[in-house]
Each structure stands twice: as C-alpha cells, then as structure tokens.
Short mmCIF file of C-alpha atoms in Angstrom, two decimals:
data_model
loop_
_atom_site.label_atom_id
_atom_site.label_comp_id
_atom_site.label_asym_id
_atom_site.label_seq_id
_atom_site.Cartn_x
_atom_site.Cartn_y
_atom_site.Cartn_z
CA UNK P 1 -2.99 -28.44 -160.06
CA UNK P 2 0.10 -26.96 -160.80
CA UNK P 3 -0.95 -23.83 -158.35
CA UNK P 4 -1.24 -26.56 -155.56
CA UNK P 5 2.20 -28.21 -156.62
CA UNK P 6 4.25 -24.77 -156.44
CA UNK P 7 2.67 -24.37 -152.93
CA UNK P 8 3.34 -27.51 -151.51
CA UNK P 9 7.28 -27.84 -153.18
CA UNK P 10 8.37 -23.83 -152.58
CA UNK P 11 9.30 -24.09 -155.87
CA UNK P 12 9.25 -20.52 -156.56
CA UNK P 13 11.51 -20.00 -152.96
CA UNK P 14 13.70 -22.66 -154.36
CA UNK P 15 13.93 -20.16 -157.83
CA UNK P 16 14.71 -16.88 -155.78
CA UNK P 17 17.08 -18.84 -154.08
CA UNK P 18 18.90 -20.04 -156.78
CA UNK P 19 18.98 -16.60 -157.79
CA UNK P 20 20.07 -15.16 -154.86
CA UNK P 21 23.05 -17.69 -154.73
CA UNK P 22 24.09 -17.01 -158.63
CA UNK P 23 24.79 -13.34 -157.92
CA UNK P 24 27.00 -14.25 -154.57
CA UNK P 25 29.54 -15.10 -157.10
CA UNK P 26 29.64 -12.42 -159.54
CA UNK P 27 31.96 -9.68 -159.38
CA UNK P 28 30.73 -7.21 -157.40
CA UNK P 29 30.10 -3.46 -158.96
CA UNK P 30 31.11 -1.70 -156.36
CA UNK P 31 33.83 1.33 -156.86
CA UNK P 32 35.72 1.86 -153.83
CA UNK P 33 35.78 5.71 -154.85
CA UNK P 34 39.29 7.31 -152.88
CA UNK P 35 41.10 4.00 -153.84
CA UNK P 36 40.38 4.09 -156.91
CA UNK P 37 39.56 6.00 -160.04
CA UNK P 38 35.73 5.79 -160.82
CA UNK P 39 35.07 5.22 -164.70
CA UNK P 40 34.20 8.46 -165.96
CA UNK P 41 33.39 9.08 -169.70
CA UNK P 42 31.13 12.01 -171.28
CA UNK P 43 31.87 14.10 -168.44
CA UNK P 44 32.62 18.25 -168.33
CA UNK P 45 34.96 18.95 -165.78
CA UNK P 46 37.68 21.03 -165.08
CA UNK P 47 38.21 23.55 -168.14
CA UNK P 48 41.24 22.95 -169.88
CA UNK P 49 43.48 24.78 -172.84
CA UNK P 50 44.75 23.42 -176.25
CA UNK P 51 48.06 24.63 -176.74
CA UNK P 52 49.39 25.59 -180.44
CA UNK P 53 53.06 23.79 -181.37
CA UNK P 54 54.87 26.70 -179.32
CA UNK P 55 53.45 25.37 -176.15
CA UNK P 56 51.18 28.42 -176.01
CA UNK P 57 47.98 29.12 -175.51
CA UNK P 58 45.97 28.78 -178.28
CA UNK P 59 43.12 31.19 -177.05
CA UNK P 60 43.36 34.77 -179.15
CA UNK P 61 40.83 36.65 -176.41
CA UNK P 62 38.10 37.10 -178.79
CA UNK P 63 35.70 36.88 -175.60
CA UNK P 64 33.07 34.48 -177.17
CA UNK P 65 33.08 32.53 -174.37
CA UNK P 66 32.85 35.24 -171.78
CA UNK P 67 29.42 36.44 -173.82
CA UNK P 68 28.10 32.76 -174.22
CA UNK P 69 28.44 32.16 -170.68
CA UNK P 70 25.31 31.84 -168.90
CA UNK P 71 26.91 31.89 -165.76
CA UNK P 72 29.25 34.86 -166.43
CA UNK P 73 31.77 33.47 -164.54
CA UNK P 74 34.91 33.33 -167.31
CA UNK P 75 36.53 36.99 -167.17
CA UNK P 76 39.09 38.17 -169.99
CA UNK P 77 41.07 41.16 -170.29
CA UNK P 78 43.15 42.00 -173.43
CA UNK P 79 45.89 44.43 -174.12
CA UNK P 80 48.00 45.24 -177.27
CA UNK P 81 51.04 43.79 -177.87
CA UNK P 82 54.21 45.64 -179.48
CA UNK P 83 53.35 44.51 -182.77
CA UNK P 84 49.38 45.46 -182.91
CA UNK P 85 48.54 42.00 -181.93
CA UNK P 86 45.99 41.23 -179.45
CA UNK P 87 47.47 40.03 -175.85
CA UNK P 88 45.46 37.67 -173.73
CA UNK P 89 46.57 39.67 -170.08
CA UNK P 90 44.00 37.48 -167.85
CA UNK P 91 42.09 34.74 -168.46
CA UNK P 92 39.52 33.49 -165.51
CA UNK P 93 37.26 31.22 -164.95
CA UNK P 94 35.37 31.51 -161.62
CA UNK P 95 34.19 27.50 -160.72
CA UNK P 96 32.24 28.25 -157.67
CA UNK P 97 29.98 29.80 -160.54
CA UNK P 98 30.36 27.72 -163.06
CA UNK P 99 27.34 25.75 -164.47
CA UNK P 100 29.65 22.73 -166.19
CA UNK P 101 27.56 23.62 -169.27
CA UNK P 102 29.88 23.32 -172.18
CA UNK P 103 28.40 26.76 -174.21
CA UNK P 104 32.29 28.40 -173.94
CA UNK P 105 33.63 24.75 -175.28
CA UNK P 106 31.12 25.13 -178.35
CA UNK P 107 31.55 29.32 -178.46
CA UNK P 108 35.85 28.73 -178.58
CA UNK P 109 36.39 29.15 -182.82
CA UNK P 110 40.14 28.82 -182.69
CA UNK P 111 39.61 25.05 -180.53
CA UNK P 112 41.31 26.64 -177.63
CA UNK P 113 39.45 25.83 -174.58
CA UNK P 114 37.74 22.69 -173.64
CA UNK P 115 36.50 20.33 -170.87
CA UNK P 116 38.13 17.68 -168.94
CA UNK P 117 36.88 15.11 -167.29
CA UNK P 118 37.79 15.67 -164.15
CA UNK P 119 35.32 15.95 -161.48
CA UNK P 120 36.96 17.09 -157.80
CA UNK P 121 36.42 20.48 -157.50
CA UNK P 122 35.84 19.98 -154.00
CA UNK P 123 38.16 22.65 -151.89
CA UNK P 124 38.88 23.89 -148.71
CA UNK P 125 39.35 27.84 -149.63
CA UNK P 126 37.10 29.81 -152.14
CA UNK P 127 40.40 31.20 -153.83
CA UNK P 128 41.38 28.08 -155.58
CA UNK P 129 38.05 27.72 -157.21
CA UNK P 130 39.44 30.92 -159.36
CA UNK P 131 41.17 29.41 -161.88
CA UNK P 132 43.76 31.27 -164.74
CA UNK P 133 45.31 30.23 -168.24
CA UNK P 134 48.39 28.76 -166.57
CA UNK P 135 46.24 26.52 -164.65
CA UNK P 136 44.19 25.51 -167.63
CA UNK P 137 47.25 24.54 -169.87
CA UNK P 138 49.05 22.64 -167.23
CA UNK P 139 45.28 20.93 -166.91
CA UNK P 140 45.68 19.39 -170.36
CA UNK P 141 47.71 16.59 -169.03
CA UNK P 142 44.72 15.22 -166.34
CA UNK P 143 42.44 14.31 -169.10
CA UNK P 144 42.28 10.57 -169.57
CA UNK P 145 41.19 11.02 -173.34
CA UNK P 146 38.18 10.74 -174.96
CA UNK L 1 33.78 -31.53 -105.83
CA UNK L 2 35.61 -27.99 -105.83
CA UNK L 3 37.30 -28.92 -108.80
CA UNK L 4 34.67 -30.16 -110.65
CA UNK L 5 32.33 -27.28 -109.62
CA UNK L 6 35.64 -25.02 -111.05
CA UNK L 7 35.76 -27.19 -114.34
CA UNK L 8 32.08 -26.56 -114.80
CA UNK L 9 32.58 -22.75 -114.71
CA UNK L 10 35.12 -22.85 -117.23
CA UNK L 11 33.66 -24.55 -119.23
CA UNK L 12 30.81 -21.61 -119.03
CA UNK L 13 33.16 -19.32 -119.52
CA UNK L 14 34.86 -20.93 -122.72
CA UNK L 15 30.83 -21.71 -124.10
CA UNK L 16 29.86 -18.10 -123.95
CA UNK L 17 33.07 -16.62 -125.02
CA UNK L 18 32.71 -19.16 -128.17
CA UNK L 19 29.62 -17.63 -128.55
CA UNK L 20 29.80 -14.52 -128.54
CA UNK L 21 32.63 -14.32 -130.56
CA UNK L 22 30.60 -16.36 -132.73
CA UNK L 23 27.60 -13.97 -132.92
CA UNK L 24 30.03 -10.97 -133.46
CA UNK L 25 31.46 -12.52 -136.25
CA UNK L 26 27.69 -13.57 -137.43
CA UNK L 27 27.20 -10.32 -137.96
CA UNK L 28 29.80 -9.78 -140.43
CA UNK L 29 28.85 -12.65 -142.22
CA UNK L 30 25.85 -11.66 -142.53
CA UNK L 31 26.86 -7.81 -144.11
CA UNK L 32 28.95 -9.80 -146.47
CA UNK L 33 27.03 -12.50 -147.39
CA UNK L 34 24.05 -10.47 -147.96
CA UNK L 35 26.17 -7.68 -149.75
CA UNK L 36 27.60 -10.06 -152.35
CA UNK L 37 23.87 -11.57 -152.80
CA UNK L 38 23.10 -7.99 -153.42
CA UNK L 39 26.34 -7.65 -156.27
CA UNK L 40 27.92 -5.47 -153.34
CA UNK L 41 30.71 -6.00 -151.08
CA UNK L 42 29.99 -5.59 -147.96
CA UNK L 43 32.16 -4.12 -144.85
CA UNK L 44 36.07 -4.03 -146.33
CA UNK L 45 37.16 -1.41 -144.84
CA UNK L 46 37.98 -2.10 -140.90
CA UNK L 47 40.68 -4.60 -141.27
CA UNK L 48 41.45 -7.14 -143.72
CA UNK L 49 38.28 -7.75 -145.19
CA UNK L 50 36.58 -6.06 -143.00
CA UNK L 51 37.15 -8.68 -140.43
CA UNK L 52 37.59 -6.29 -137.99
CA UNK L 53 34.30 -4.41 -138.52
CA UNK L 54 32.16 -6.64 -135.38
CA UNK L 55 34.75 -5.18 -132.94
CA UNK L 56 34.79 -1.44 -134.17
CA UNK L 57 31.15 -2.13 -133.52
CA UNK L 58 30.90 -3.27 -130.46
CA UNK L 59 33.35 -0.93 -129.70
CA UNK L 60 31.14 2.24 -130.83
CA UNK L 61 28.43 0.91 -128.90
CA UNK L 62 30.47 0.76 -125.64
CA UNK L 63 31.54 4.13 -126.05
CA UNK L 64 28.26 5.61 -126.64
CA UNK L 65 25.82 7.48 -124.24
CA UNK L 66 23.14 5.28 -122.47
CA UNK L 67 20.07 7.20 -122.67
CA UNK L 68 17.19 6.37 -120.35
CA UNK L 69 14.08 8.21 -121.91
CA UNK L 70 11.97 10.42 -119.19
CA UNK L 71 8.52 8.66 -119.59
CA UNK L 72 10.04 5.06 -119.26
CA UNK L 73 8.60 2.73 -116.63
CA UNK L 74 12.68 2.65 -115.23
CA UNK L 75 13.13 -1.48 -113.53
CA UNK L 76 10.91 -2.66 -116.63
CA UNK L 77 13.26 -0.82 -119.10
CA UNK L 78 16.47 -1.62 -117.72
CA UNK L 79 15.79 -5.69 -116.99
CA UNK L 80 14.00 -6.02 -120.57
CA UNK L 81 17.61 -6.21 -122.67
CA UNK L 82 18.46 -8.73 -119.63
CA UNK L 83 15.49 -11.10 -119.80
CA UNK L 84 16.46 -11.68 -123.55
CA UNK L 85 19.66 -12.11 -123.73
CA UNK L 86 19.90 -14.42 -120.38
CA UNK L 87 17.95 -16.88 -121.44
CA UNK L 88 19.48 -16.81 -125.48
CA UNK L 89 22.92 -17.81 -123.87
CA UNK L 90 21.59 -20.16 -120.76
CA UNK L 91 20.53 -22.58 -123.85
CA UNK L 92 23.73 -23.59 -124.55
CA UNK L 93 23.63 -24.89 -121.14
CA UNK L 94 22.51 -28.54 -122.76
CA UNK L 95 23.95 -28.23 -126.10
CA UNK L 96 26.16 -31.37 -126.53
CA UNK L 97 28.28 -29.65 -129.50
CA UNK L 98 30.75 -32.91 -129.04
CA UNK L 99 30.81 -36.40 -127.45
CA UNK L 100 33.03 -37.33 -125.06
CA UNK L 101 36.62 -37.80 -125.44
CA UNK L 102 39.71 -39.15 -123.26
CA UNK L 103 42.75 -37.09 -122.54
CA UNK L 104 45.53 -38.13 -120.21
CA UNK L 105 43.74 -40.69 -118.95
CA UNK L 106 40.27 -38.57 -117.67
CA UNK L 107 37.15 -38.48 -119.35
CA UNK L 108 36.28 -34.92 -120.57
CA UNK L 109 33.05 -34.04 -120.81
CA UNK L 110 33.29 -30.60 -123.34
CA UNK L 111 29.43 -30.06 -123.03
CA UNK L 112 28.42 -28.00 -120.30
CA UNK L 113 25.43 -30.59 -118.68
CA UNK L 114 22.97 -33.61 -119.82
CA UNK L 115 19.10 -32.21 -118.62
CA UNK L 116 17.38 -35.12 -119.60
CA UNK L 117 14.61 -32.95 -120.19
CA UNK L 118 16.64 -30.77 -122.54
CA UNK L 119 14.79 -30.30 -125.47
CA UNK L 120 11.91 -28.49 -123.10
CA UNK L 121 14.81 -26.96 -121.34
CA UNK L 122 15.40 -25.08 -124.31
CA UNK L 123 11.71 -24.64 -125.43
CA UNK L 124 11.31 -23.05 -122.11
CA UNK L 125 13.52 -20.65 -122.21
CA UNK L 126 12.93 -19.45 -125.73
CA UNK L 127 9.52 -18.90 -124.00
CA UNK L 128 11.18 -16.39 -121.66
CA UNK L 129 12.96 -14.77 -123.71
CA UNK L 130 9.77 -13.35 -125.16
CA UNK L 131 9.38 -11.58 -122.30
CA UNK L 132 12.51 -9.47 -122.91
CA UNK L 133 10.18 -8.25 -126.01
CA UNK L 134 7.27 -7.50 -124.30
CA UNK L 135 8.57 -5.81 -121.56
CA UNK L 136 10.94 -3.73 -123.75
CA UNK L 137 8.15 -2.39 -125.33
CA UNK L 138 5.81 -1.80 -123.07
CA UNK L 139 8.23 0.02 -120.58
CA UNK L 140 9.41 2.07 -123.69
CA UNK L 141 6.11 4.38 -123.76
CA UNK L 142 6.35 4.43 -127.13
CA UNK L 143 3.82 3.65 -129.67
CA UNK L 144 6.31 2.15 -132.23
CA UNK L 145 7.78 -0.15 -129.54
CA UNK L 146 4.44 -0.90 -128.07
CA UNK L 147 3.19 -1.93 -131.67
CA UNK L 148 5.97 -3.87 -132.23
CA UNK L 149 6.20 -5.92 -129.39
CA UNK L 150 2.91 -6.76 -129.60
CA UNK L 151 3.60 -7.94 -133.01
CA UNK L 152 6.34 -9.97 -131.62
CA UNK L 153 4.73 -11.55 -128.63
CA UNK L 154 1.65 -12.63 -130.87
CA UNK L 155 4.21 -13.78 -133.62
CA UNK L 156 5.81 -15.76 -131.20
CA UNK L 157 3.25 -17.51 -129.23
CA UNK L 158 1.41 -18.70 -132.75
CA UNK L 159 4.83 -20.52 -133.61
CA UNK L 160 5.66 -21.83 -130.37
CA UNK L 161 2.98 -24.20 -130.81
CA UNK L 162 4.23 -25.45 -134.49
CA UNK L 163 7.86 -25.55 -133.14
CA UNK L 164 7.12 -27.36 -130.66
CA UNK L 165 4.80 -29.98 -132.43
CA UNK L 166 7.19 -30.34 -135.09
CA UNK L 167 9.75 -30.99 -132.58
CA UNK L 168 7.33 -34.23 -131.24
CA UNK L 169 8.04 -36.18 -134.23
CA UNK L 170 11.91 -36.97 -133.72
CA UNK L 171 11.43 -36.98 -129.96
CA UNK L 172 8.82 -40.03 -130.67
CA UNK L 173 11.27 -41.61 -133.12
CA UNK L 174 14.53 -40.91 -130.61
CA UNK L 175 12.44 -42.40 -127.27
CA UNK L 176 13.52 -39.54 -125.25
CA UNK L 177 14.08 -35.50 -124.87
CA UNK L 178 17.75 -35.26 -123.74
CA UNK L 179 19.58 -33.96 -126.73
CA UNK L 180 22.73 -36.10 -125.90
CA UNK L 181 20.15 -38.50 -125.80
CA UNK L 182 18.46 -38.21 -129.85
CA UNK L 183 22.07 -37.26 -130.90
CA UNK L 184 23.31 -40.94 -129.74
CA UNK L 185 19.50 -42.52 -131.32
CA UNK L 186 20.96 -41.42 -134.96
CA UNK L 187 24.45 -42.36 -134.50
CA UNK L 188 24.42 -45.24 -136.66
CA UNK L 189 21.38 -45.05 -139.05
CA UNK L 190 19.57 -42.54 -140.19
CA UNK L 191 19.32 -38.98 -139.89
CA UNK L 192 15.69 -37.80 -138.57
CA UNK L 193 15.46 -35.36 -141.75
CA UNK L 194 15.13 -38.25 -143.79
CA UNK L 195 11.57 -40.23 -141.82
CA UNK L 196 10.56 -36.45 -140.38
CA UNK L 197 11.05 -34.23 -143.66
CA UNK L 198 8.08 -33.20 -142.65
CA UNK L 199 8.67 -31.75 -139.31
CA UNK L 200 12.28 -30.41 -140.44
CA UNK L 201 10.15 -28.13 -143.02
CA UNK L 202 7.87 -26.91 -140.12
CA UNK L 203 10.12 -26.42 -137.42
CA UNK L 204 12.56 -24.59 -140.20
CA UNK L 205 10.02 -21.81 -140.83
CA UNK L 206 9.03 -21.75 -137.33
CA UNK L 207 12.17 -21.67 -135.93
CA UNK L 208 12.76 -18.39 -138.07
CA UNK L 209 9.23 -16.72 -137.17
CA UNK L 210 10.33 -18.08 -133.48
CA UNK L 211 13.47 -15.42 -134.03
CA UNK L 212 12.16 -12.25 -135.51
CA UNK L 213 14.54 -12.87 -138.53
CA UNK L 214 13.43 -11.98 -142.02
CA UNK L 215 11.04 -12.83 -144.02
CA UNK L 216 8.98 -13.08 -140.53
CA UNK L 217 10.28 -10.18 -139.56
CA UNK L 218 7.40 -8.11 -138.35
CA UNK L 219 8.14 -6.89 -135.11
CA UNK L 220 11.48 -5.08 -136.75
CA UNK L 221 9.71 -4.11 -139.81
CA UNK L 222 11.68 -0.88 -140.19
CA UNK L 223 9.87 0.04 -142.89
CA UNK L 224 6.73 0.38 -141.04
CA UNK L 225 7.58 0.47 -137.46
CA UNK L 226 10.99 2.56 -136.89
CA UNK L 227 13.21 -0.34 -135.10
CA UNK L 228 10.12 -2.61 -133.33
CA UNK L 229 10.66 -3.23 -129.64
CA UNK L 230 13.73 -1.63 -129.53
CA UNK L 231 13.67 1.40 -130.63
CA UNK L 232 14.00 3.66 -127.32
CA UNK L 233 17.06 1.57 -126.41
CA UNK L 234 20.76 2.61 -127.15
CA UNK L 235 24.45 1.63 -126.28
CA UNK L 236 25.08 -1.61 -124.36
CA UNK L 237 21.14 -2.28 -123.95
CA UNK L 238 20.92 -1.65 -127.76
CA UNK L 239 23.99 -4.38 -128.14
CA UNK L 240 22.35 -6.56 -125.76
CA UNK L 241 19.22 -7.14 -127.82
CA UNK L 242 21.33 -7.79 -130.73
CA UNK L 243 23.36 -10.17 -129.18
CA UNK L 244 19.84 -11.96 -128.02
CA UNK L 245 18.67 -12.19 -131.93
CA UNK L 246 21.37 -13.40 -132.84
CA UNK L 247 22.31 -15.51 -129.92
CA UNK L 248 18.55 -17.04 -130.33
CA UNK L 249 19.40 -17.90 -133.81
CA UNK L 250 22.43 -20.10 -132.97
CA UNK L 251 20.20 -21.77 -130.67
CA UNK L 252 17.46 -22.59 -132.76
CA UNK L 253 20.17 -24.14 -135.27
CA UNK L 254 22.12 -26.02 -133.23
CA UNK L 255 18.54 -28.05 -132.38
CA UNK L 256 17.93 -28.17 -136.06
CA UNK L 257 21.55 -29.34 -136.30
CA UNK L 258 20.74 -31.89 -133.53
CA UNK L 259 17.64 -32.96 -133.46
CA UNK L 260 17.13 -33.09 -138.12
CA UNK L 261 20.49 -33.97 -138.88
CA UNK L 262 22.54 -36.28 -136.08
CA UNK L 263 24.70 -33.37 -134.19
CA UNK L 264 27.74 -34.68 -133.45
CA UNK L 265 27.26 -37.89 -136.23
CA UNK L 266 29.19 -37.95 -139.60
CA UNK L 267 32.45 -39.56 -140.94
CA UNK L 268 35.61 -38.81 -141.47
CA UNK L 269 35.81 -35.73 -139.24
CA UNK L 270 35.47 -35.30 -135.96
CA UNK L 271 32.11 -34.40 -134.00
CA UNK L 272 32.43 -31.13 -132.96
CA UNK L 273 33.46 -29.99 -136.59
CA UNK L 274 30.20 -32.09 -137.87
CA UNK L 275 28.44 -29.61 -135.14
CA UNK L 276 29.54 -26.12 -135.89
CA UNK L 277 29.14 -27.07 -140.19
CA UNK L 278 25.45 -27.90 -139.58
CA UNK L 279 25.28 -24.91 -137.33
CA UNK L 280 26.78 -22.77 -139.94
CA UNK L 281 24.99 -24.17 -142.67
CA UNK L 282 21.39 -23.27 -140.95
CA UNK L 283 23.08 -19.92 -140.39
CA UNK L 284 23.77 -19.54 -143.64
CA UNK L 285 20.33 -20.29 -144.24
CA UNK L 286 18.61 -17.86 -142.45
CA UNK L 287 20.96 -15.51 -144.22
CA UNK L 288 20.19 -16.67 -147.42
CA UNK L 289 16.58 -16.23 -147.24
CA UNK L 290 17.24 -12.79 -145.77
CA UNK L 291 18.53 -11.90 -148.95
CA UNK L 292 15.99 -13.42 -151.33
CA UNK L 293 12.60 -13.18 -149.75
CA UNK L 294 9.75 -9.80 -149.13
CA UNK L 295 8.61 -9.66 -145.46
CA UNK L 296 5.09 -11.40 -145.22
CA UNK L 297 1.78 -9.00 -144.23
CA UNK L 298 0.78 -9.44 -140.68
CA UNK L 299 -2.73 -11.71 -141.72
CA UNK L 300 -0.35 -13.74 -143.86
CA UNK L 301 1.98 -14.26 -141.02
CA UNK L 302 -0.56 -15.20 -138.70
CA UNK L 303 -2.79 -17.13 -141.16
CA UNK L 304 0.59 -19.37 -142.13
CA UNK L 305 1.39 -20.16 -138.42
CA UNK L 306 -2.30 -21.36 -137.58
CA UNK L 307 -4.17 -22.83 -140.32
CA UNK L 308 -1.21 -24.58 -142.31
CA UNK L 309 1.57 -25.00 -140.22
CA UNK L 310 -0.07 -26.36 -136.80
CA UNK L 311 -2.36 -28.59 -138.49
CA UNK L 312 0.85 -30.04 -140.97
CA UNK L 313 2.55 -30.78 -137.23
CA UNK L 314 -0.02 -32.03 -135.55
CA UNK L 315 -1.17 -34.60 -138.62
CA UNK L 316 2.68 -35.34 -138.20
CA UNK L 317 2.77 -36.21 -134.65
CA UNK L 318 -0.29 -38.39 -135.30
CA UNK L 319 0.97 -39.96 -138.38
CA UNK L 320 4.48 -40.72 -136.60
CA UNK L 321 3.01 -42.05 -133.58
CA UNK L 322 0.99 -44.47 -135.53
CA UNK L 323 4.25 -45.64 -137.28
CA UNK L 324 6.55 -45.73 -133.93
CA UNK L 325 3.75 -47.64 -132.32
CA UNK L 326 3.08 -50.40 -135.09
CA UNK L 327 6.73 -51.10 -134.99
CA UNK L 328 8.04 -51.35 -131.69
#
C-alpha cells in the first residue's frame, strides 16, 4: 500500500529534491588554491633549522641524519674550527630526492632540523631544489605553527 | 506593407538574439546551479562570477578547427547540426511571451505571429528536430553516434505520443490550439495546472525525455556511449547542437509556462515578466532534477513512456472530455 503510494506521489523524488535544494545553500568547500592558502596541518614539507639564542644554527654535524636517510639525499661536510670544535662547512639537502619521510627530523638529537609545512617545491631549474643551511634557517619563518 | 514586413524581421531578430543570449547564459546557470547542489562553486573565474564564462565559450568554439571525419556521408553531416537547431528557434515563431500593448498611439504586437494552429505548430517542429539526431548519427559512421541516435529517435517518438496527449487536456478545456488563444481562456480564472494536474505531471516528464536532458538522458549517456549523436562533431557544428538542446528546452517550458500555468496571466507585474519567471522556474527545474536524479536503464525508459505514461494521458483526455462535454 504504501509501495503504491510512494509511486504514485514521487515522494522519494520530492526527498532527493529537498536534498538537493538544502545543499544549494551551504557554503561551498571549495579552495580556490593560487588565491588562497589551502589548510594544511600534519604536513612534512620544506626542511627547516632551529636556531640556538645566537641566531645560529643549532645543528653540531653529527651526520645522523645523513645515515638515517633513506634517500641519501642530505650531504654534510665538517671541518675543525680554531678551538677543536666541530664546524658545520656544508649542509645539503637535495629535494628532487627527497622522500618527505621525516627519519632525519626523528634522527636530529640536538632538535636542530625539522619539517615545515610547506608544500611548493614545484621549480623551474633543478638547482634550486638543492637546498643549504642558510636556506633552512631563513625557512623557519614560513611555518604557520603547529 | 514594407514596413510591417520590416517590423516583422526585427522583431525576429530581437526574439532570437533574446534567445540566444538566453541559452548562453543557461548554460552558466546551469554549471552554477548544479555546482552549488553539488557543495561546489561552479565557473568563477572568467569574469565576475564567472559571468563571463558562456562567451569565453562560445568564443573557444569559434576559434577551433572544424573537422569533417573521412568516412562521413558529407551533405548528411553538415545539414544534421542545421535540422536541429532550425526548427528549436523557428518555435518561438508563435510564442506570445506578452499581450499587446499601446505606445504612441499604435498597437504593438511584441510576439512574432498568432498560428491558430500553434500548439501543433510547435509539436511539429519538435518532430523535425529529431531528424537533426538521426541524421547526425547516422552520417557520423560511427558506432557510438549510430547507437545513440537510435536511442534518441526511439526515446523520442515513445514520448511524442504522451506529450502530445497530455497536451489534449487543456486544449479541450481552452476550446482551441492557438497559444494566444489558451493564454487569453485562463486570464481570469483558473490556471489549467489546477483541473489538468494530471496532464501537467505527464507532459513534465515527457517534455524532459522529449529533450534528451537528464534523468532521460540516454542518447548522451557519456558514461556508456562517449557523447551520443554527437560525438564526431566539433567547433560551430558542436555549438550548434548545444544551442538546439538547450534552445529545445526553452521551448518546451515556455508551453508548460503557457499552456499549465496562464503565460502572460498574474498580478501585480506585468505579462512578459509573469512569462520569462515561469520560463525560468521550469528551467530551473530541469536543472534541479539534473542534479538530484540517476539516469534511468533503457527498458525502464521505454517501459515508463508506454505502459504508464500513455495510458495516464489517454484516461485523461477521456476523463476531461467527459467533463468539458457534460458542462457546456
């Protein structure tokens, strides 16, 4: 009986059409992406350095994160400084080989480097993807936080 | 006589331009209404709101190459996109969108003519137009556009009928078939939606089987056949079937407009805004149930036209007939 009711009334139309006009006035979800900043959390980007209350580095070049790296793509060379103390003389990380895997962020003891959150590597030249310590400290200020 | 014959033309011109300005800007309608169904939002970026978007279109398919496949049959292909657009925009030809009005002392007429056989007028050519499909595809040599206009052409034809039928009922009530003539018949009582609910609900899903438009929308199922009919087409014969579908669409609501709910009739504002509203709102409509409802199977399709909706119009004809005769 009721079977023959819904047939005759469209009453189930008349239900996906009530649904259909509900959502016409919701917000939409869209992100319109170059205009504006997607919402981004939980996400390894760009690498980034903690600096100590000098402004430097804090990395020591203990290559941890060079031999954790699946990818192999971070290269460090070290030198001796005037007073026997170890000098961090390069510091690279390679991005067009880098996995985004986080194993140098959890290898770092001294809570030097980490990852941001930001997520356009995209490039026009191979050479930027190279990045060095200067370009990892000055990255500290692009990360929106946790 | 000059003059008139010159008023007459343009008039034609103004009718056409109206429309196709109007099914340009369907289509963007359409993107956005269905896009903010959908929790999207549709075209934004070409102008403000995207209101730009219908000419960038039209625009890109000017600009682009008109390629005439090798194994077409050449006249068929090229007069298809013709033979369905034509007859789309010679409907309009008896459309009386508003009544007559005086200015400066002469009657204007802003219709374009009163057929008194309009209603079959228009019938008629939505038979032709049919053509367009079945030509397209056939000349195509192509098994998707073969399959699909066959689809359309059967699609068609089984609808027709119920259209038609449905159609019977308020011609019965009105006493005649001119449109001017059934939009004056419910100037001052009721609307025929109200004594031929019936017949609105039948001619309503016919009307959108009769235009290929979703959920009847078989013979452009693009998830089985790639486009339908016109798949081998491209560039202006491309835009010319488009314009047809959509063209076809304003035609089969403006007779719903006129013929269910009193054209020109309502208070307060004037006619020809009462028109274009209950245009829009069967527009609307259509776009609406785009958005909510699956495409029917083929069976389905063809068992809906033949055993429920011809038989529904035809026990209406009979029914109404009964009544109109009893009381006159």
């Amino acid at each position: 009986m009721k079977n023959i009711f819904d047939t005759i009334f469209f009453t189930e139309i008349f239900q996906g059409l009530g649904v259909t006009l509900k959502h016409m006035f919701k917000k939409p979800v869209t992100v319109k992406y170059p205009y504006e900043e997607s919402p981004i959390y939980k996400f390894r980007g760009i690498h980034y350095m903690n600096v100590d209350e000098r402004g430097v580095s804090k990395c020591v070049g203990c290559y941890l994160c060079e031999k954790v790296c699946p990818a192999e793509c971070i290269h460090i060379e070290t030198d001796a400084g005037p007073n026997g103390e170890r000098l961090v003389r390069k510091f690279e990380i390679d991005l067009s080989r880098c996995i985004y895997c986080g194993f140098c962020e959890e290898a770092c003891p001294k809570d030097a480097i980490h990852m941001s959150d930001r997520y356009d590597t995209v490039d026009s030249t191979r050479d930027n993807y190279i990045i060095n310590m200067r370009y990892m400290v000055e990255n500290r200020k692009n990360v929106k936080g946790e | 006589m000059l003059l008139e014959i010159l008023l007459v033309v343009i008039k034609i011109l103004i009718v056409i331009t109206v429309l196709l300005l109007g099914v340009a800007y369907m289509t963007w309608l359409e993107r956005k209404v269905i896009g903010h169904m959908q929790v999207r939002l549709g075209p934004t970026h070409v102008g403000w709101k995207g209101l730009l978007q219908p000419i960038a279109d039209g625009l890109k398919l000017v600009a682009k190459e008109d390629i005439v496949p090798d194994m077409v049959d050449k006249p068929v292909y090229i007069i298809a996109p013709l033979l369905s657009l034509i007859p789309a925009l010679s409907a309009f030809a008896v459309i009386p969108f508003a009544d007559k009005f005086t200015l400066f002392g002469y009657q204007v007429q802003p219709y374009i003519s009163d057929v008194n056989i309009g209603l079959l007028y228009v019938l008629a050519l939505s038979s032709v137009g049919t053509y367009g499909l079945i030509m397209s595809g056939w000349a195509s040599n192509s098994k998707y556009a073969l399959l699909g206009s066959l689809r359309s052409s059967a699609q068609v034809i089984s609808y027709e009928t119920a259209m038609g039928l449905a159609l019977i009922g308020p011609i019965l009530l009105a006493g005649t078939v001119s449109l001017k003539g059934i939009t004056e018949a419910q100037a001052g009582g009721l609307w025929y939606i109200v004594p031929q609910f019936v017949a609105f609900v039948v001619y309503l899903i016919s009307a959108i089987a009769e235009t290929n438009r979703a959920p009847f929308d078989l013979p452009e199922a693009e998830t089985e056949l790639v486009a339908g009919f016109h798949v081998e087409y491209s560039s202006m014969k491309f835009a010319m079937f488009f314009l047809a579908e959509y063209a076809n669409m304003y035609v089969v609501s403006s007779i719903a407009a006129i013929v269910f709910l009193g054209g020109w009739n309502g208070p307060i504002l004037p006619g020809f805004v009462w028109f274009v509203l209950k245009v829009l709102f069967f527009m609307f409509f259509y776009l609406w149930l785009r958005a909510t409802l699956p495409r029917l199977r083929f069976d389905q399709l063809m068992a809906l036209g033949w055993k429920v909706l011809i038989p529904i119009a035809l026990a209406n004809v009979v029914i109404t007939s009964i009544v109109v005769y009893v009381i006159r």
